[in-house]
Coordinates of C-alpha atoms and ligand atoms in Angstrom, one line a residue:
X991 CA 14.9 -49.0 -24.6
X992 CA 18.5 -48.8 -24.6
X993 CA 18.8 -45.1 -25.8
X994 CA 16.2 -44.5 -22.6
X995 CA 18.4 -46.3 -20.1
X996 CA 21.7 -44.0 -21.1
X997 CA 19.4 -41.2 -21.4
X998 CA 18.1 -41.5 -17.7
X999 CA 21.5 -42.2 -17.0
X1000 CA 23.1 -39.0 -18.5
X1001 CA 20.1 -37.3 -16.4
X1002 CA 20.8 -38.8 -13.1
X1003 CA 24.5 -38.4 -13.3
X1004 CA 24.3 -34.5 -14.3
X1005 CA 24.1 -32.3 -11.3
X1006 CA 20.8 -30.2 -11.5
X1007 CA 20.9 -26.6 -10.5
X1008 CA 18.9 -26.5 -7.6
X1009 CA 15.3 -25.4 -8.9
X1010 CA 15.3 -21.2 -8.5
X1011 CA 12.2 -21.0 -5.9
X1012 CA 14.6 -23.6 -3.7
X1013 CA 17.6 -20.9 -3.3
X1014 CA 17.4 -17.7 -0.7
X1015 CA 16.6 -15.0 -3.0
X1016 CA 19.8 -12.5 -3.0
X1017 CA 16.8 -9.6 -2.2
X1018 CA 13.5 -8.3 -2.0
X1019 CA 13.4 -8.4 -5.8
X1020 CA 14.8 -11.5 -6.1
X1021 CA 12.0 -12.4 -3.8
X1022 CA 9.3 -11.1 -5.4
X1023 CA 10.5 -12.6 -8.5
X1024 CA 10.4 -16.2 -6.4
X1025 CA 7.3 -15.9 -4.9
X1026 CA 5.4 -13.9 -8.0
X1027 CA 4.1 -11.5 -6.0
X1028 CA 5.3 -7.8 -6.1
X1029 CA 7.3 -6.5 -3.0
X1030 CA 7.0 -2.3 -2.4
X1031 CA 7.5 0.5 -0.8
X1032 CA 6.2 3.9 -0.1
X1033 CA 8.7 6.6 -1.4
X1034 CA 9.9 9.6 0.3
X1035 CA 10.2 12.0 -2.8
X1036 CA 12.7 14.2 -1.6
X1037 CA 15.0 11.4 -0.2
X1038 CA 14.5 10.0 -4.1
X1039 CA 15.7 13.3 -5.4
X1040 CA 18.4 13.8 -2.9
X1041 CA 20.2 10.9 -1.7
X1042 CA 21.7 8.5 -3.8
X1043 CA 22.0 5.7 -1.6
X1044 CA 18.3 5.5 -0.6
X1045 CA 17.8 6.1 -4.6
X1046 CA 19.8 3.1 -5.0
X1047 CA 18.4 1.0 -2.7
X1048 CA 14.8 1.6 -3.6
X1049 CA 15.3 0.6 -7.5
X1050 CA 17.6 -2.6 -6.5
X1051 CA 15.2 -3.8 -3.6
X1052 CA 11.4 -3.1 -5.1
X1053 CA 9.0 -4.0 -8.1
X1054 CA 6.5 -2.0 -6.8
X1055 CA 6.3 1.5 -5.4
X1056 CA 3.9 4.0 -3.4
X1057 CA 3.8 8.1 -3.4
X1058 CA 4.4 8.0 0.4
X1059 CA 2.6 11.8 0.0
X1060 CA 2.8 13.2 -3.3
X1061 CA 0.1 11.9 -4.8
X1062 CA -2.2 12.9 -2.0
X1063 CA -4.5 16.0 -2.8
X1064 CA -2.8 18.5 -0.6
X1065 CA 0.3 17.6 -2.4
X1066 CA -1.1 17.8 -6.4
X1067 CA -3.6 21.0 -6.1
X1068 CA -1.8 22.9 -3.2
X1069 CA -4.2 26.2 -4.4
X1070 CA -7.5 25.5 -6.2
X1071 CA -7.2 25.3 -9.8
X1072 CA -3.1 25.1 -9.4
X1073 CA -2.0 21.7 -9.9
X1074 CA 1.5 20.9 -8.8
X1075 CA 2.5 17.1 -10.2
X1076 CA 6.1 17.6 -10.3
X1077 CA 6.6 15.1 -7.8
X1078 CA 3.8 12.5 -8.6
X1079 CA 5.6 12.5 -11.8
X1080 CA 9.1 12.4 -11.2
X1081 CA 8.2 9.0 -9.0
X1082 CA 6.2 7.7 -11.8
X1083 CA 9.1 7.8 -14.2
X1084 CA 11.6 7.0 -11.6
X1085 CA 9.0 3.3 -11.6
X1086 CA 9.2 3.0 -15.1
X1087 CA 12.7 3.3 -15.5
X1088 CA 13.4 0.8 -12.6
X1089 CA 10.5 -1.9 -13.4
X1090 CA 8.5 -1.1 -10.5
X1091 CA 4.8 -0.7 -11.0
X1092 CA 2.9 2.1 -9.2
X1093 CA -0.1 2.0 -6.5
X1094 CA -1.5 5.5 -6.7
X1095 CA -2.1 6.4 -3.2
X1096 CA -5.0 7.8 -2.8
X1097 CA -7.7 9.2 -4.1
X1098 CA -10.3 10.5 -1.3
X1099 CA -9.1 10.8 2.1
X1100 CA -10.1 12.6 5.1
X1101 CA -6.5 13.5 6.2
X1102 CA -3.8 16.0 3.9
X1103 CA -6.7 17.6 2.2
X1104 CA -6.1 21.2 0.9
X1105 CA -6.8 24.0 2.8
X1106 CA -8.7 25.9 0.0
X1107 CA -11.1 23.2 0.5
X1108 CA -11.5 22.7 3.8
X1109 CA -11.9 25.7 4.6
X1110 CA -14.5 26.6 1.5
X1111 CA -16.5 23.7 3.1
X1112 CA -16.0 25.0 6.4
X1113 CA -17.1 28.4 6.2
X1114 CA -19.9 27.5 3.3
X1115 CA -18.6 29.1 0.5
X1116 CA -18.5 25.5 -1.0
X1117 CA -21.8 23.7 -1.0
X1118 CA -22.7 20.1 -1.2
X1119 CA -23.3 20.4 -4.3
X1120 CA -20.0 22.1 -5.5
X1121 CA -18.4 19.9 -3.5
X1122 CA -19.3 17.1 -5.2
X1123 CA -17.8 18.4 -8.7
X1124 CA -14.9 19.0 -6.9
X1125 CA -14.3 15.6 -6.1
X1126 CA -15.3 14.7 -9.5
X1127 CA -13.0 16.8 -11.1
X1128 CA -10.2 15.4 -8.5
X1129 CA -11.2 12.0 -9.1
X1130 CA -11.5 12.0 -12.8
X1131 CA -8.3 14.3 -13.4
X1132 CA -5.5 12.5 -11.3
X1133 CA -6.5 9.4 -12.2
X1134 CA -6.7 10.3 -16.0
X1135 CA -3.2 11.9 -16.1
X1136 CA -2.1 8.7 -14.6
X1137 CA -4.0 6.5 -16.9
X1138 CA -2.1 3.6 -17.9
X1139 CA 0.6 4.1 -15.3
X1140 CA -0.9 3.0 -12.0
X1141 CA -1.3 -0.6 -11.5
X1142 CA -3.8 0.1 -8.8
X1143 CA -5.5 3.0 -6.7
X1144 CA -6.4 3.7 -3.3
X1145 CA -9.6 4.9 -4.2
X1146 CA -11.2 5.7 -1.0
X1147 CA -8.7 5.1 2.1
X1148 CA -10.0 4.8 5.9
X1149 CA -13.8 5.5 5.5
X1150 CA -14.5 3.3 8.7
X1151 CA -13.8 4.0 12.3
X1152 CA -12.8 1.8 14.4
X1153 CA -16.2 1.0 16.0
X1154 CA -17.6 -0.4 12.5
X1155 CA -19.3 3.2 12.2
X1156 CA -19.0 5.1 9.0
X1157 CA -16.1 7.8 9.3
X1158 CA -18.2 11.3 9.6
X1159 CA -15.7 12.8 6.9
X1160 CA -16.4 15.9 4.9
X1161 CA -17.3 13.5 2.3
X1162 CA -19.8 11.6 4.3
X1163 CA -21.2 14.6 6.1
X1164 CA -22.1 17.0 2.8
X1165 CA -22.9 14.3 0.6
X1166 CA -24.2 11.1 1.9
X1167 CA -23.0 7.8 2.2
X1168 CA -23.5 7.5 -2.4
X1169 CA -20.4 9.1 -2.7
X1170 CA -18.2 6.3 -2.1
X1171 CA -19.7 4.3 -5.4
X1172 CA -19.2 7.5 -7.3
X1173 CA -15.5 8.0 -6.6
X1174 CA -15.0 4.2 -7.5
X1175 CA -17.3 4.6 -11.3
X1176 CA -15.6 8.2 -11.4
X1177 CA -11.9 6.4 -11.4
X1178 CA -13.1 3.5 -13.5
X1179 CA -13.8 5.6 -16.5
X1180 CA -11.0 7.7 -15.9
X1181 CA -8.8 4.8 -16.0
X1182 CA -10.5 1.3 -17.2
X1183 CA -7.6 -0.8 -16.1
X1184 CA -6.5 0.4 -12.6
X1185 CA -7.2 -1.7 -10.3
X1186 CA -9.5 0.0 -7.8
X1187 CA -9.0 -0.7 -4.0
X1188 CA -10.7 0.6 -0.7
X1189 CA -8.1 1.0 2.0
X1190 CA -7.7 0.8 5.7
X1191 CA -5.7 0.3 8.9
X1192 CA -6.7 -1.8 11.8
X1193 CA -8.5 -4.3 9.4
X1194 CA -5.9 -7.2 9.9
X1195 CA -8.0 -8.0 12.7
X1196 CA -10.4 -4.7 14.0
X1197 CA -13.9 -6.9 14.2
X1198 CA -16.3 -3.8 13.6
X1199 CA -14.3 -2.8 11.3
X1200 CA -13.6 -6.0 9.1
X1201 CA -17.6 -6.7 9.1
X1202 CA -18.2 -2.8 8.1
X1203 CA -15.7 -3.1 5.4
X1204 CA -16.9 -6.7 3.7
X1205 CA -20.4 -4.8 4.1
X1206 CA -19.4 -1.8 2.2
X1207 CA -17.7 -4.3 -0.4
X1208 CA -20.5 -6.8 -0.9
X1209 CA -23.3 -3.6 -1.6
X1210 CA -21.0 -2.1 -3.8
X1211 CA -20.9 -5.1 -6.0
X1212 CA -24.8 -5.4 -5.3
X1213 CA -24.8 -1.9 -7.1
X1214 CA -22.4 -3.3 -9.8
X1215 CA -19.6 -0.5 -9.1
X1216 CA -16.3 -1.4 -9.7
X1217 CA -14.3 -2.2 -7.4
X1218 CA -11.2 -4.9 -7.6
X1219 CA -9.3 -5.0 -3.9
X1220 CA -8.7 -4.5 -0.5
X1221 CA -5.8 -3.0 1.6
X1222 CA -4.8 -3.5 4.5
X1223 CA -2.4 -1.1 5.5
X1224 CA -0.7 -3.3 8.4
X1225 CA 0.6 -0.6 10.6
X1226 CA 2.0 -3.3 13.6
X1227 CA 3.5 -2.3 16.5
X1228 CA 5.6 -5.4 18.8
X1229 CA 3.8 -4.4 22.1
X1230 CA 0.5 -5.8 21.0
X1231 CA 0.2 -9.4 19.7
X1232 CA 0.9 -10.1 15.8
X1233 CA -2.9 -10.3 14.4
X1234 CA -3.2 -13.9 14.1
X1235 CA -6.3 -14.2 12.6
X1236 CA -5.1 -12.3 9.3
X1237 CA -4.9 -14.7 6.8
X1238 CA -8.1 -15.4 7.2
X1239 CA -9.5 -11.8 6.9
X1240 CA -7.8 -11.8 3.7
X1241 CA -9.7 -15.0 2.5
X1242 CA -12.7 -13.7 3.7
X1243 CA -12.0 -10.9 1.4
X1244 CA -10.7 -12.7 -1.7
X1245 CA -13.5 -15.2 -1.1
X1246 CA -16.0 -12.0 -2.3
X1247 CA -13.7 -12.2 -5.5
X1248 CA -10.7 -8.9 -4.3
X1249 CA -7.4 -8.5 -5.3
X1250 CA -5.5 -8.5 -1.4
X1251 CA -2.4 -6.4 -0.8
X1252 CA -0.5 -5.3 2.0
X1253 CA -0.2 -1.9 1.3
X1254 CA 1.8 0.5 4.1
X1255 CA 3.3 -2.4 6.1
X1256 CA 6.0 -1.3 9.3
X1257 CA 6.4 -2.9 12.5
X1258 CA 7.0 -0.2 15.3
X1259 CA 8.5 -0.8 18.8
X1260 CA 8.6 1.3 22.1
X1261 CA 12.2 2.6 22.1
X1262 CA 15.1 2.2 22.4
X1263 CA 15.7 -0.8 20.0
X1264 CA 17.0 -4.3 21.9
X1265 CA 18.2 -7.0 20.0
X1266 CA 15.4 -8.8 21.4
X1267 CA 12.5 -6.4 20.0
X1268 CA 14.7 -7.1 16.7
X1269 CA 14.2 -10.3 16.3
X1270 CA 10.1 -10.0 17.5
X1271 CA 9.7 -7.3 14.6
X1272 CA 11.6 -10.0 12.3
X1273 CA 8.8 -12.5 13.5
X1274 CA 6.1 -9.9 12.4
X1275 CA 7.0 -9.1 9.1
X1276 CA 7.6 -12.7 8.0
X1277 CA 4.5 -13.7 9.7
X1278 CA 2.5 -11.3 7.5
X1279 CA 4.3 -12.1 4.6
X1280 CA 3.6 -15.7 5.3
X1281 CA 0.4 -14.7 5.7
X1282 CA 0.0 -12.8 2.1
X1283 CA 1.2 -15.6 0.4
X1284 CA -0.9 -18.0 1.9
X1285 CA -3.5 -16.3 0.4
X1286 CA -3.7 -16.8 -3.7
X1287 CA -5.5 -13.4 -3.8
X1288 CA -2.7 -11.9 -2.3
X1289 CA -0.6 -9.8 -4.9
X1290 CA 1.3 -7.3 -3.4
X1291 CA 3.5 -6.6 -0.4
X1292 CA 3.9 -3.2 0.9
X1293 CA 6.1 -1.5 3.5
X1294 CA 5.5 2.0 4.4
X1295 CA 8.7 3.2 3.7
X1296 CA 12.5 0.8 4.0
X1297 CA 14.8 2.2 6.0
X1298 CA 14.5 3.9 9.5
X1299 CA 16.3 7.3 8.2
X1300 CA 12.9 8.2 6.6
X1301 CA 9.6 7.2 8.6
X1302 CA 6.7 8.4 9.5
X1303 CA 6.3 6.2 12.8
X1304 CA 8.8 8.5 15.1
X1305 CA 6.6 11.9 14.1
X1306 CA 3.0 10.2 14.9
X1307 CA 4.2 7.8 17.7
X1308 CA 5.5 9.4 20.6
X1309 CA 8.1 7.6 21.7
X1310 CA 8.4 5.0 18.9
X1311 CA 10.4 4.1 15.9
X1312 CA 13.1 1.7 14.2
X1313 CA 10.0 0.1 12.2
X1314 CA 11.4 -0.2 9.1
X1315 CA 13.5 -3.3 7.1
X1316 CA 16.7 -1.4 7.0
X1317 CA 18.5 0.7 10.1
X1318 CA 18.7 4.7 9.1
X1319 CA 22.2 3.8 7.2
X1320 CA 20.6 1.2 5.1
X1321 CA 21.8 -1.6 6.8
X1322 CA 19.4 -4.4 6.4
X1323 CA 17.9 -5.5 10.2
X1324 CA 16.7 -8.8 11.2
X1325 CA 13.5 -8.2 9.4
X1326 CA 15.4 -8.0 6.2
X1327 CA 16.5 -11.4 6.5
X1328 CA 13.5 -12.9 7.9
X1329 CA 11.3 -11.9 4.9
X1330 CA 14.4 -13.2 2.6
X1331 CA 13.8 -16.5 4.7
X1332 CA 10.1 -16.9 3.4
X1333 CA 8.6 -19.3 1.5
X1334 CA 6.1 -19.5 -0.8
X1335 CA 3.6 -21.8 0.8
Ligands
LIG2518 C1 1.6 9.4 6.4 C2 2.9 9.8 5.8 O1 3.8 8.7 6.0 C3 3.4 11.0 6.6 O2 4.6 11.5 6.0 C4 2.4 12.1 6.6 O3 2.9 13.2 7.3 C5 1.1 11.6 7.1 O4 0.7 10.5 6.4 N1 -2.1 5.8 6.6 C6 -2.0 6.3 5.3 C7 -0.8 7.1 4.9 O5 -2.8 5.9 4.4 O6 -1.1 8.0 3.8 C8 -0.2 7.8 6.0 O7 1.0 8.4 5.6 C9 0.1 6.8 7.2 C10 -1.2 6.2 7.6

């Protein structure tokens, strides 16, 4: 009894570190390490190979990473039959040296397809049924040279409109709606342990879309094909509300047994940047991470792209921009700190 009382004694009078998820993380990866999910970003593969300071950044901030284009099939099989993975693989090395896994991003999409391709299909020199060994052979060889490497796959991204209607693709249009549980069995085999997603924007709160999308999900485990998550791309902009109804999307999701990521997060505003707009983007992007993590199913974090200096948002928004975490000289914004600033609920 008397060794207990000095023992508890000792104890109470030694100052305890303050437990580690208690302390603001020092950065993202600090963060992620806090929280235990993985925090990523898409990767601008010549800003990898030429800058040093965005190189830098990327590898201290992220433990997870996205080909913000070279993966796509424009990108890997520019002419039919030529296959061009210098870049797909120089970021896949550049994630295992650094600790950061790899989404592959993506698979079949209707957008940055090859011009061989669209154009065979166009002008019928490739038939449906051609077609459909050509995305076979995609399918099965990108995700096979990456076997083993990709923690998980946008298998099929943006296959619903906005309306809940199916997307009237090329893939849709020549070979029926079957196609999408092919592509998903195709990758499976080609890589048993990828996690297989079906991706999309708008879904963080786009009714139609949401109840098209759980649809999709819920007959393609009726049919037994594999398929393990859902992403929501989270493409926000500050002029419409934050989607408040997200986190429970996302449970409506995991409750059919997905994986949940956010996968090509930004927060775009009408320009020019205020402080005011600042501090509103901040309250996005630690609202949806408060979101994510209030969600067990909820593994990943993703932001389409870090820093302002490289974004897709001015080029496809007219008028828009200054949607990323860090300013175009890698100074973190608002939004940097705010995400530092969340906790694990
Ligand atoms: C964008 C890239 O960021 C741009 O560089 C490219 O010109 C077009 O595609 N949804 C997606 C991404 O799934 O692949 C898109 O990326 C952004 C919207």
């Amino acid at each position: 009894m008397k060794s207990l009382i000095i023992a508890l004694a000792l104890v109470a009078a030694i100052p305890l570190p303050a437990h580690a998820d208690h302390r603001t993380p020092r950065d993202l990866r600090d963060l992620a390490h806090q929280t235990g999910i993985r925090i990523g970003s898409a990767v601008d593969i010549a800003s990898l190979r030429d800058e040093a300071d965005y190189r830098k950044v990327l590898n201290r901030e992220f433990t997870h990473v996205t080909a913000e284009n070279a993966m796509k099939w424009e990108s890997v099989e520019p002419e039919r039959g030529v296959f061009t993975w210098a870049d797909a693989d120089a970021l896949v090395d550049n994630a295992r040296r650094n600790n950061q896994k790899v989404r592959g991003h993506t698979l079949v999409w209707h957008n940055q397809l090859p011009a061989w391709l669209t154009t065979g299909v166009e002008n019928g020199t490739i038939d449906a049924a051609e077609l459909r060994n050509i995305l076979r052979d995609h399918v099965t060889t990108q995700a096979r040279r990456y076997k083993g490497k990709i923690r998980a796959w946008d298998v099929v991204n943006e296959v619903v409109n906005d309306d809940g209607t199916m997307r009237q693709s090329i893939w849709l249009t020549h070979l029926g709606p079957g196609y999408i549980a092919d592509v998903f069995r195709w990758a499976h085999r080609a890589d048993p342990h990828a996690k297989l997603y079906i991706n999309d924007y708008n879904l963080e709160w786009n009714v139609p879309k949401i109840e098209t999308t759980l649809s999709i999900v819920k007959d393609l485990q009726a049919q037994g094909v594999p398929i393990h998550g859902i992403g929501f791309q989270g493409h926000l902009g500050i002029q419409y509300d934050y989607p408040g109804d997200w986190a429970n999307v996302m449970r409506r999701f995991a409750d059919l047994g997905l994986e949940v990521a956010v996968t090509e997060m930004d927060v775009r505003m009408v320009l020019p940047v205020t402080p005011e707009k600042l501090t509103t983007q901040a309250e996005y992007y630690q609202r949806a991470l408060t979101d994510c993590l209030s969600v067990k199913a909820c593994r990943e974090f993703t932001v389409w792209g870090f820093t302002d200096r490289h974004s897709w948002v001015p080029g496809w928004f007219e008028g828009e921009g200054a949607a990323c975490l860090l300013d175009e000289n890698l100074a973190p914004k608002p939004a940097y700190h705010a995400l530092l600033g969340v906790k694990k609920a």
